[in-house]
Amino acid sequence: MSPRHESAFTWIETLVCLVLIVVLAWLALPRVGNRPGGGQMTRTLSNAKQLQLVTRQMEIDGVSTGDTALGWPGDTGGTFTNWAHQLVPAYLSTNDFCKLLSAPGVVVRLGKIPSKMGDGALIVYAVSTNSPDNTVFLTSRNFTNTPTGGLPLEERATPYGTKGFMVFRKGGDGAILQSRQVGKTNLIGSFVPPLD
């Protein structure tokens, strides 16, 4: 009588198959969330959304009460200081405002409104009530706009170097864009001058 040989996987073969399946699944998953700086830029985008919402609320309050001192930055003097002092303390605490202007590598000290826009991680533009919704309201500081389009991102630019940049428009939409997209104004939006 000859011995029967059953064909089956050994535990080592099974383990190797499982490891291969895990590695292939990991390679197949989208890498958006693991992109360098991706989570940090998403937080900056969220901060920009908060600043847009509170500025929109301030504009609505200004229209409903007739107070011309409340509105978009371009309607009320076009300076960073004017805009900041409209928001703080009526709409945001000083510390919350400082946190919203911060990003990795650009931390705004709590307890005092920054004296100039360059102290924060965001550039604020002189958007007014008459500006269309696709007008850029905020960008990350590493993005520099010119009349012909954005300048190439620099490796050492804060907060994100050449990893990408953040844009948020007056209408309430924003995006995280890659460095190769700096000149594509159709993606970015229309521009008014930055605040002083």
Coordinates of N, CA and C in Angstrom, one line a residue, residues 100-192:
L100 N -5.6 80.4 14.2 CA -6.1 80.3 12.8 C -5.0 80.8 11.8
L101 N -4.2 81.7 12.2 CA -3.1 82.3 11.3 C -1.8 81.4 11.4
S102 N -1.8 80.4 12.2 CA -0.6 79.6 12.4 C -0.7 78.4 11.5
A103 N 0.5 77.8 11.2 CA 0.7 76.6 10.5 C 2.0 76.0 10.9
P104 N 2.3 74.7 10.6 CA 3.6 74.2 10.9 C 4.8 75.1 10.4
G105 N 5.7 75.5 11.4 CA 6.8 76.3 11.0 C 6.5 77.8 11.1
V106 N 5.2 78.2 11.2 CA 4.8 79.6 11.4 C 3.8 79.6 12.5
V107 N 4.3 79.8 13.7 CA 3.4 79.8 14.9 C 3.3 81.2 15.3
V108 N 2.0 81.7 15.4 CA 1.7 83.1 15.8 C 1.6 83.0 17.3
R109 N 2.4 83.9 18.0 CA 2.4 83.9 19.5 C 1.0 84.3 20.0
L110 N 0.5 83.5 20.9 CA -0.8 83.7 21.5 C -0.8 85.0 22.4
G111 N -2.0 85.6 22.5 CA -2.2 86.7 23.4 C -2.1 88.0 22.8
K112 N -1.6 88.1 21.6 CA -1.5 89.5 20.9 C -1.7 89.3 19.4
I113 N -2.5 90.2 18.9 CA -2.8 90.2 17.5 C -1.5 90.6 16.7
P114 N -1.1 89.8 15.7 CA 0.1 90.1 15.0 C 0.1 91.6 14.5
S115 N 1.2 92.2 14.5 CA 1.3 93.6 14.0 C 1.2 93.7 12.5
K116 N 1.6 92.7 11.8 CA 1.6 92.7 10.3 C 1.2 91.3 9.8
M117 N 0.7 91.2 8.6 CA 0.3 90.0 8.0 C 1.4 89.0 7.9
G118 N 2.6 89.5 7.6 CA 3.8 88.6 7.4 C 4.2 87.8 8.6
D119 N 3.6 88.0 9.8 CA 3.9 87.2 10.9 C 3.1 85.9 11.0
G120 N 2.1 85.8 10.1 CA 1.3 84.6 10.1 C 1.6 83.7 8.9
A121 N 0.9 82.6 8.8 CA 1.1 81.6 7.7 C 0.3 81.9 6.5
L122 N -0.6 82.9 6.6 CA -1.6 83.2 5.5 C -1.4 84.6 5.0
I123 N -1.7 84.7 3.7 CA -1.7 86.0 3.0 C -3.2 86.3 2.9
V124 N -3.6 87.5 3.3 CA -5.0 87.9 3.2 C -5.1 89.0 2.1
Y125 N -6.1 88.8 1.2 CA -6.3 89.7 0.1 C -7.4 90.7 0.3
A126 N -7.4 91.8 -0.4 CA -8.3 92.9 -0.1 C -9.7 92.7 -0.9
V127 N -10.3 91.6 -0.6 CA -11.6 91.2 -1.1 C -12.6 92.2 -0.6
S128 N -13.6 92.5 -1.5 CA -14.6 93.4 -1.1 C -16.0 92.8 -1.4
T129 N -17.0 93.5 -1.0 CA -18.4 93.0 -1.3 C -18.6 92.8 -2.8
N130 N -18.0 93.6 -3.6 CA -18.2 93.6 -5.1 C -17.3 92.5 -5.7
S131 N -16.4 92.0 -5.0 CA -15.5 91.0 -5.6 C -16.3 89.7 -5.9
P132 N -16.1 89.1 -7.1 CA -16.8 87.8 -7.4 C -16.4 86.7 -6.4
D133 N -17.2 85.7 -6.3 CA -16.9 84.6 -5.4 C -15.6 83.8 -5.7
N134 N -15.1 83.9 -6.9 CA -13.9 83.2 -7.2 C -12.7 84.0 -6.9
T135 N -12.8 85.2 -6.3 CA -11.7 86.0 -5.9 C -11.0 85.3 -4.7
V136 N -9.7 85.3 -4.8 CA -8.9 84.6 -3.8 C -8.9 85.5 -2.5
F137 N -9.3 84.9 -1.4 CA -9.4 85.6 -0.1 C -8.1 85.4 0.7
L138 N -7.7 84.1 0.7 CA -6.5 83.7 1.5 C -5.7 82.7 0.8
T139 N -4.3 82.8 0.9 CA -3.4 81.8 0.4 C -2.4 81.5 1.5
S140 N -1.8 80.3 1.4 CA -0.6 80.1 2.3 C 0.5 81.0 1.9
R141 N 1.3 81.3 2.9 CA 2.4 82.3 2.7 C 3.4 81.9 1.7
N142 N 3.6 80.7 1.4 CA 4.6 80.2 0.4 C 4.2 80.5 -1.0
F143 N 2.9 81.0 -1.3 CA 2.5 81.3 -2.6 C 2.6 82.8 -2.8
T144 N 3.1 83.2 -3.9 CA 3.3 84.7 -4.3 C 2.6 84.9 -5.6
N145 N 1.6 85.7 -5.7 CA 0.9 86.0 -6.9 C 1.5 87.2 -7.6
T146 N 1.5 87.2 -8.9 CA 1.9 88.3 -9.8 C 0.8 88.5 -10.8
P147 N 0.8 89.6 -11.5 CA -0.2 89.8 -12.6 C -0.3 88.7 -13.6
T148 N 0.8 88.1 -13.9 CA 0.9 87.0 -14.9 C 0.7 85.6 -14.3
G149 N 0.5 85.5 -13.0 CA 0.4 84.2 -12.4 C 1.3 84.1 -11.2
G150 N 1.2 82.9 -10.5 CA 2.0 82.7 -9.3 C 3.5 82.5 -9.6
L151 N 4.4 82.9 -8.7 CA 5.8 82.6 -8.8 C 6.1 81.1 -8.4
P152 N 7.1 80.5 -8.9 CA 7.4 79.1 -8.5 C 7.7 79.1 -7.0
L153 N 7.3 78.0 -6.4 CA 7.5 77.9 -4.9 C 8.9 77.6 -4.6
E154 N 9.4 78.2 -3.5 CA 10.8 78.0 -3.1 C 10.9 77.0 -2.0
E155 N 11.9 76.2 -2.0 CA 12.1 75.1 -1.1 C 12.0 75.5 0.4
R156 N 12.5 76.7 0.7 CA 12.6 77.2 2.1 C 11.4 78.1 2.4
A157 N 10.5 78.3 1.5 CA 9.3 79.1 1.8 C 8.4 78.5 2.9
T158 N 8.0 79.3 3.8 CA 7.1 78.9 4.9 C 5.7 79.1 4.5
P159 N 4.8 78.3 4.8 CA 4.9 77.1 5.7 C 5.2 75.8 5.0
Y160 N 5.1 75.7 3.7 CA 5.1 74.3 3.1 C 6.2 74.2 2.0
G161 N 7.1 75.1 1.8 CA 8.1 75.0 0.8 C 7.5 74.7 -0.6
T162 N 8.0 73.7 -1.2 CA 7.6 73.3 -2.6 C 6.6 72.1 -2.5
K163 N 6.2 71.7 -1.3 CA 5.2 70.6 -1.2 C 3.8 70.9 -1.8
G164 N 3.5 72.1 -1.8 CA 2.2 72.6 -2.3 C 1.8 73.9 -1.6
F165 N 0.6 74.4 -2.0 CA 0.1 75.6 -1.3 C -1.4 75.5 -1.2
M166 N -1.9 76.4 -0.4 CA -3.3 76.4 -0.1 C -3.9 77.7 -0.6
V167 N -5.1 77.6 -1.2 CA -5.9 78.8 -1.7 C -7.3 78.7 -1.2
F168 N -7.8 79.8 -0.7 CA -9.2 79.8 -0.3 C -9.9 81.0 -0.9
R169 N -11.0 80.9 -1.5 CA -11.7 81.9 -2.2 C -12.9 82.5 -1.4
K170 N -13.3 83.7 -1.8 CA -14.3 84.5 -1.1 C -15.6 83.7 -1.0
G171 N -15.9 82.9 -2.0 CA -17.2 82.2 -2.1 C -17.3 81.0 -1.1
G172 N -16.2 80.6 -0.5 CA -16.2 79.6 0.5 C -15.6 78.3 0.1
D173 N -14.9 78.3 -1.1 CA -14.3 77.0 -1.5 C -12.8 77.2 -1.5
G174 N -12.1 76.2 -1.3 CA -10.6 76.2 -1.3 C -10.0 75.0 -1.8
A175 N -8.7 75.0 -1.9 CA -8.0 73.8 -2.4 C -6.6 73.8 -2.0
I176 N -6.0 72.6 -1.9 CA -4.6 72.4 -1.8 C -4.1 72.0 -3.1
L177 N -3.2 72.9 -3.6 CA -2.6 72.7 -5.0 C -1.2 72.3 -4.9
Q178 N -0.7 71.7 -6.0 CA 0.7 71.3 -6.1 C 1.5 72.4 -6.7
S179 N 2.8 72.3 -6.5 CA 3.7 73.4 -6.9 C 3.6 73.7 -8.5
R180 N 3.3 72.6 -9.2 CA 3.3 72.8 -10.7 C 2.0 73.6 -11.1
Q181 N 1.1 73.8 -10.2 CA -0.1 74.5 -10.5 C -0.1 76.0 -10.2
V182 N 1.0 76.6 -9.8 CA 1.1 78.0 -9.4 C 0.7 78.9 -10.5
G183 N 0.9 78.6 -11.7 CA 0.5 79.6 -12.8 C -0.8 79.4 -13.4
K184 N -1.6 78.4 -12.9 CA -2.9 78.1 -13.4 C -4.0 78.9 -12.7
T185 N -4.2 80.1 -13.2 CA -5.2 81.0 -12.5 C -6.6 80.5 -12.7
N186 N -6.9 79.6 -13.7 CA -8.2 79.1 -13.8 C -8.5 78.1 -12.6
L187 N -7.5 77.5 -12.0 CA -7.7 76.7 -10.8 C -7.7 77.6 -9.6
I188 N -6.9 78.6 -9.6 CA -6.7 79.4 -8.4 C -7.8 80.4 -8.2
G189 N -8.1 81.2 -9.2 CA -9.1 82.3 -9.1 C -8.6 83.6 -9.5
S190 N -9.4 84.6 -9.3 CA -9.0 86.0 -9.7 C -8.4 86.6 -8.4
F191 N -7.6 87.7 -8.6 CA -6.9 88.3 -7.5 C -7.2 89.8 -7.4
V192 N -7.2 90.2 -6.1 CA -7.1 91.6 -5.8 C -5.8 91.8 -5.0

